[in-house]
């Protein structure tokens, strides 16, 4: 005797089970064969160039800070002497963030660009607030930016694999 609940049998007939299994297998096979599914953004040469150009400006800025600190020895490095550089480079980093955020399927690059901007703003605010730049921190900050820009460039270059090197079946 089968128990019925609201007119639906508690146990499906054997033919319905096979039908549901066949539908599930067809759905799985259809999803697995979708070659047009994209999980990351396409490689963008302009983004890669923006990353390298911006990183060059950041590194030049830190070289300038380190040299100025060496010449100033016990003296301070007033913010006013670097304000234009801070502002110009922040603008470039913001452009980098906008470019990355405007591309869909680009969350990793977006996160890295926002991280770069966050550190830049933090260090700028500290320099502005103390009206000096700690010589020991300048090298550490430069190295941090180097790691972040390297990660951004690697993330962008990896997107080139999405077209040429990601599908061994296409050749």
PDB file of C-alpha atoms in Angstrom:
ATOM      1  CA  UNK A   1       0.000   0.000   0.000  1.00  0.00           C
ATOM      2  CA  UNK A   2       1.382   3.400  -1.000  1.00  0.00           C
ATOM      3  CA  UNK A   3       0.879   6.459   1.156  1.00  0.00           C
ATOM      4  CA  UNK A   4      -0.630   9.393  -0.679  1.00  0.00           C
ATOM      5  CA  UNK A   5      -0.195  13.005   0.294  1.00  0.00           C
ATOM      6  CA  UNK A   6      -2.522  15.501  -1.296  1.00  0.00           C
ATOM      7  CA  UNK A   7      -3.062  13.276  -4.305  1.00  0.00           C
ATOM      8  CA  UNK A   8       0.675  12.730  -5.063  1.00  0.00           C
ATOM      9  CA  UNK A   9       2.089   9.237  -4.688  1.00  0.00           C
ATOM     10  CA  UNK A  10       4.951   9.018  -2.164  1.00  0.00           C
ATOM     11  CA  UNK A  11       6.988   6.891  -4.556  1.00  0.00           C
ATOM     12  CA  UNK A  12       7.398   7.856  -8.209  1.00  0.00           C
ATOM     13  CA  UNK A  13       6.913   5.163 -10.773  1.00  0.00           C
ATOM     14  CA  UNK A  14      10.146   3.683 -12.172  1.00  0.00           C
ATOM     15  CA  UNK A  15       9.642   5.385 -15.567  1.00  0.00           C
ATOM     16  CA  UNK A  16       9.577   8.867 -13.939  1.00  0.00           C
ATOM     17  CA  UNK A  17      12.849   8.209 -12.156  1.00  0.00           C
ATOM     18  CA  UNK A  18      14.524   7.299 -15.446  1.00  0.00           C
ATOM     19  CA  UNK A  19      13.023  10.350 -17.117  1.00  0.00           C
ATOM     20  CA  UNK A  20      14.369  12.668 -14.382  1.00  0.00           C
ATOM     21  CA  UNK A  21      17.797  11.034 -14.566  1.00  0.00           C
ATOM     22  CA  UNK A  22      17.877  11.402 -18.354  1.00  0.00           C
ATOM     23  CA  UNK A  23      16.901  15.097 -18.095  1.00  0.00           C
ATOM     24  CA  UNK A  24      19.599  15.721 -15.494  1.00  0.00           C
ATOM     25  CA  UNK A  25      22.230  14.010 -17.657  1.00  0.00           C
ATOM     26  CA  UNK A  26      21.190  15.995 -20.730  1.00  0.00           C
ATOM     27  CA  UNK A  27      21.339  19.241 -18.768  1.00  0.00           C
ATOM     28  CA  UNK A  28      24.784  18.362 -17.399  1.00  0.00           C
ATOM     29  CA  UNK A  29      26.079  17.392 -20.851  1.00  0.00           C
ATOM     30  CA  UNK A  30      24.699  20.603 -22.334  1.00  0.00           C
ATOM     31  CA  UNK A  31      26.357  22.760 -19.685  1.00  0.00           C
ATOM     32  CA  UNK A  32      29.656  20.903 -19.954  1.00  0.00           C
ATOM     33  CA  UNK A  33      29.817  21.388 -23.719  1.00  0.00           C
ATOM     34  CA  UNK A  34      29.181  25.142 -23.657  1.00  0.00           C
ATOM     35  CA  UNK A  35      32.352  26.543 -25.199  1.00  0.00           C
ATOM     36  CA  UNK A  36      31.002  30.101 -25.082  1.00  0.00           C
ATOM     37  CA  UNK A  37      30.972  30.347 -21.287  1.00  0.00           C
ATOM     38  CA  UNK A  38      33.373  33.079 -20.138  1.00  0.00           C
ATOM     39  CA  UNK A  39      34.677  33.236 -16.596  1.00  0.00           C
ATOM     40  CA  UNK A  40      37.245  36.033 -16.966  1.00  0.00           C
ATOM     41  CA  UNK A  41      37.582  39.187 -19.001  1.00  0.00           C
ATOM     42  CA  UNK A  42      39.590  39.212 -22.211  1.00  0.00           C
ATOM     43  CA  UNK A  43      43.194  40.390 -22.194  1.00  0.00           C
ATOM     44  CA  UNK A  44      43.425  44.149 -22.684  1.00  0.00           C
ATOM     45  CA  UNK A  45      46.766  45.499 -23.914  1.00  0.00           C
ATOM     46  CA  UNK A  46      45.767  49.032 -22.868  1.00  0.00           C
ATOM     47  CA  UNK A  47      45.228  47.861 -19.293  1.00  0.00           C
ATOM     48  CA  UNK A  48      48.615  46.158 -19.276  1.00  0.00           C
ATOM     49  CA  UNK A  49      50.241  49.341 -20.593  1.00  0.00           C
ATOM     50  CA  UNK A  50      48.389  51.428 -17.990  1.00  0.00           C
ATOM     51  CA  UNK A  51      49.656  49.143 -15.238  1.00  0.00           C
ATOM     52  CA  UNK A  52      53.282  49.370 -16.380  1.00  0.00           C
ATOM     53  CA  UNK A  53      53.131  53.138 -16.982  1.00  0.00           C
ATOM     54  CA  UNK A  54      51.553  53.810 -13.588  1.00  0.00           C
ATOM     55  CA  UNK A  55      54.001  51.512 -11.812  1.00  0.00           C
ATOM     56  CA  UNK A  56      56.906  53.362 -13.465  1.00  0.00           C
ATOM     57  CA  UNK A  57      55.600  56.649 -12.058  1.00  0.00           C
ATOM     58  CA  UNK A  58      55.182  55.158  -8.579  1.00  0.00           C
ATOM     59  CA  UNK A  59      58.718  53.748  -8.622  1.00  0.00           C
ATOM     60  CA  UNK A  60      60.150  57.070  -9.855  1.00  0.00           C
ATOM     61  CA  UNK A  61      58.279  58.833  -7.037  1.00  0.00           C
ATOM     62  CA  UNK A  62      59.791  56.518  -4.429  1.00  0.00           C
ATOM     63  CA  UNK A  63      63.273  56.929  -5.925  1.00  0.00           C
ATOM     64  CA  UNK A  64      62.787  60.692  -5.575  1.00  0.00           C
ATOM     65  CA  UNK A  65      61.642  60.325  -1.936  1.00  0.00           C
ATOM     66  CA  UNK A  66      64.541  58.030  -1.027  1.00  0.00           C
ATOM     67  CA  UNK A  67      67.106  60.337  -2.683  1.00  0.00           C
ATOM     68  CA  UNK A  68      65.608  63.443  -1.066  1.00  0.00           C
ATOM     69  CA  UNK A  69      65.632  61.761   2.342  1.00  0.00           C
ATOM     70  CA  UNK A  70      69.294  60.782   1.910  1.00  0.00           C
ATOM     71  CA  UNK A  71      70.191  64.397   1.086  1.00  0.00           C
ATOM     72  CA  UNK A  72      68.053  65.804   3.908  1.00  0.00           C
ATOM     73  CA  UNK A  73      69.668  63.365   6.416  1.00  0.00           C
ATOM     74  CA  UNK A  74      68.181  64.465   9.748  1.00  0.00           C
ATOM     75  CA  UNK A  75      65.813  66.939   8.087  1.00  0.00           C
ATOM     76  CA  UNK A  76      62.192  66.496   7.180  1.00  0.00           C
ATOM     77  CA  UNK A  77      60.629  65.901   3.779  1.00  0.00           C
ATOM     78  CA  UNK A  78      57.726  68.354   3.783  1.00  0.00           C
ATOM     79  CA  UNK A  79      54.565  67.224   2.018  1.00  0.00           C
ATOM     80  CA  UNK A  80      54.440  70.439  -0.020  1.00  0.00           C
ATOM     81  CA  UNK A  81      57.553  69.374  -1.947  1.00  0.00           C
ATOM     82  CA  UNK A  82      55.786  66.208  -3.115  1.00  0.00           C
ATOM     83  CA  UNK A  83      52.124  67.288  -3.275  1.00  0.00           C
ATOM     84  CA  UNK A  84      52.053  67.540  -7.077  1.00  0.00           C
ATOM     85  CA  UNK A  85      53.551  64.052  -7.446  1.00  0.00           C
ATOM     86  CA  UNK A  86      51.097  62.566  -4.935  1.00  0.00           C
ATOM     87  CA  UNK A  87      48.157  64.126  -6.781  1.00  0.00           C
ATOM     88  CA  UNK A  88      49.299  63.289 -10.310  1.00  0.00           C
ATOM     89  CA  UNK A  89      50.003  59.663  -9.449  1.00  0.00           C
ATOM     90  CA  UNK A  90      46.755  59.262  -7.510  1.00  0.00           C
ATOM     91  CA  UNK A  91      44.925  60.452 -10.616  1.00  0.00           C
ATOM     92  CA  UNK A  92      46.704  57.788 -12.705  1.00  0.00           C
ATOM     93  CA  UNK A  93      45.840  55.100 -10.169  1.00  0.00           C
ATOM     94  CA  UNK A  94      42.194  56.233 -10.163  1.00  0.00           C
ATOM     95  CA  UNK A  95      42.148  55.933 -13.957  1.00  0.00           C
ATOM     96  CA  UNK A  96      43.528  52.410 -13.558  1.00  0.00           C
ATOM     97  CA  UNK A  97      40.723  51.590 -11.096  1.00  0.00           C
ATOM     98  CA  UNK A  98      38.063  53.003 -13.435  1.00  0.00           C
ATOM     99  CA  UNK A  99      39.444  51.013 -16.381  1.00  0.00           C
ATOM    100  CA  UNK A 100      39.439  47.766 -14.401  1.00  0.00           C
ATOM    101  CA  UNK A 101      35.994  48.340 -12.912  1.00  0.00           C
ATOM    102  CA  UNK A 102      34.495  49.087 -16.321  1.00  0.00           C
ATOM    103  CA  UNK A 103      35.330  45.576 -17.559  1.00  0.00           C
ATOM    104  CA  UNK A 104      33.013  42.736 -16.632  1.00  0.00           C
ATOM    105  CA  UNK A 105      34.345  39.411 -15.301  1.00  0.00           C
ATOM    106  CA  UNK A 106      37.367  41.260 -13.954  1.00  0.00           C
ATOM    107  CA  UNK A 107      36.995  41.014 -10.173  1.00  0.00           C
ATOM    108  CA  UNK A 108      40.596  40.059  -9.362  1.00  0.00           C
ATOM    109  CA  UNK A 109      42.068  42.963 -11.330  1.00  0.00           C
ATOM    110  CA  UNK A 110      39.491  45.297  -9.807  1.00  0.00           C
ATOM    111  CA  UNK A 111      40.440  44.186  -6.298  1.00  0.00           C
ATOM    112  CA  UNK A 112      44.153  44.686  -6.956  1.00  0.00           C
ATOM    113  CA  UNK A 113      43.602  48.165  -8.448  1.00  0.00           C
ATOM    114  CA  UNK A 114      41.462  49.213  -5.462  1.00  0.00           C
ATOM    115  CA  UNK A 115      44.149  47.876  -3.099  1.00  0.00           C
ATOM    116  CA  UNK A 116      46.823  49.937  -4.866  1.00  0.00           C
ATOM    117  CA  UNK A 117      44.643  53.044  -4.567  1.00  0.00           C
ATOM    118  CA  UNK A 118      43.946  52.348  -0.895  1.00  0.00           C
ATOM    119  CA  UNK A 119      47.639  52.078  -0.002  1.00  0.00           C
ATOM    120  CA  UNK A 120      48.486  55.170  -2.057  1.00  0.00           C
ATOM    121  CA  UNK A 121      45.831  57.223  -0.247  1.00  0.00           C
ATOM    122  CA  UNK A 122      46.952  55.901   3.155  1.00  0.00           C
ATOM    123  CA  UNK A 123      50.602  56.787   2.562  1.00  0.00           C
ATOM    124  CA  UNK A 124      49.693  60.180   1.124  1.00  0.00           C
ATOM    125  CA  UNK A 125      47.519  61.006   4.136  1.00  0.00           C
ATOM    126  CA  UNK A 126      50.306  59.935   6.507  1.00  0.00           C
ATOM    127  CA  UNK A 127      52.852  62.130   4.687  1.00  0.00           C
ATOM    128  CA  UNK A 128      50.422  65.018   4.698  1.00  0.00           C
ATOM    129  CA  UNK A 129      49.563  64.553   8.390  1.00  0.00           C
ATOM    130  CA  UNK A 130      53.141  64.269   9.675  1.00  0.00           C
ATOM    131  CA  UNK A 131      54.641  66.593   7.033  1.00  0.00           C
ATOM    132  CA  UNK A 132      57.479  64.069   6.723  1.00  0.00           C
ATOM    133  CA  UNK A 133      58.131  60.719   5.076  1.00  0.00           C
ATOM    134  CA  UNK A 134      59.844  58.079   7.180  1.00  0.00           C
ATOM    135  CA  UNK A 135      62.987  56.958   5.323  1.00  0.00           C
ATOM    136  CA  UNK A 136      62.694  53.370   6.578  1.00  0.00           C
ATOM    137  CA  UNK A 137      59.135  53.088   5.280  1.00  0.00           C
ATOM    138  CA  UNK A 138      59.826  54.466   1.797  1.00  0.00           C
ATOM    139  CA  UNK A 139      61.640  51.298   0.689  1.00  0.00           C
ATOM    140  CA  UNK A 140      59.000  49.065   2.265  1.00  0.00           C
ATOM    141  CA  UNK A 141      56.206  50.995   0.566  1.00  0.00           C
ATOM    142  CA  UNK A 142      57.983  50.899  -2.806  1.00  0.00           C
ATOM    143  CA  UNK A 143      58.429  47.129  -2.498  1.00  0.00           C
ATOM    144  CA  UNK A 144      54.741  46.700  -1.578  1.00  0.00           C
ATOM    145  CA  UNK A 145      53.698  48.634  -4.674  1.00  0.00           C
ATOM    146  CA  UNK A 146      56.065  46.543  -6.773  1.00  0.00           C
ATOM    147  CA  UNK A 147      54.354  43.354  -5.561  1.00  0.00           C
ATOM    148  CA  UNK A 148      50.897  44.831  -6.183  1.00  0.00           C
ATOM    149  CA  UNK A 149      51.713  46.083  -9.680  1.00  0.00           C
ATOM    150  CA  UNK A 150      53.333  42.734 -10.501  1.00  0.00           C
ATOM    151  CA  UNK A 151      50.154  40.957  -9.353  1.00  0.00           C
ATOM    152  CA  UNK A 152      48.037  43.314 -11.482  1.00  0.00           C
ATOM    153  CA  UNK A 153      50.171  42.691 -14.554  1.00  0.00           C
ATOM    154  CA  UNK A 154      50.221  38.914 -14.006  1.00  0.00           C
ATOM    155  CA  UNK A 155      46.413  38.938 -13.636  1.00  0.00           C
ATOM    156  CA  UNK A 156      46.092  40.853 -16.908  1.00  0.00           C
ATOM    157  CA  UNK A 157      48.571  38.662 -18.772  1.00  0.00           C
ATOM    158  CA  UNK A 158      46.784  35.519 -17.541  1.00  0.00           C
ATOM    159  CA  UNK A 159      43.692  36.699 -19.415  1.00  0.00           C
ATOM    160  CA  UNK A 160      45.583  36.218 -22.670  1.00  0.00           C
ATOM    161  CA  UNK A 161      45.514  32.510 -21.850  1.00  0.00           C
ATOM    162  CA  UNK A 162      41.732  32.612 -21.968  1.00  0.00           C
ATOM    163  CA  UNK A 163      41.856  32.741 -25.758  1.00  0.00           C
ATOM    164  CA  UNK A 164      44.976  30.958 -26.981  1.00  0.00           C
ATOM    165  CA  UNK A 165      46.151  28.566 -24.300  1.00  0.00           C
ATOM    166  CA  UNK A 166      43.055  27.650 -22.347  1.00  0.00           C
ATOM    167  CA  UNK A 167      41.414  25.080 -24.642  1.00  0.00           C
ATOM    168  CA  UNK A 168      43.543  22.074 -25.686  1.00  0.00           C
ATOM    169  CA  UNK A 169      40.701  20.841 -27.913  1.00  0.00           C
ATOM    170  CA  UNK A 170      41.023  23.812 -30.317  1.00  0.00           C
ATOM    171  CA  UNK A 171      43.867  23.331 -32.786  1.00  0.00           C
TER     172      UNK A 171
END
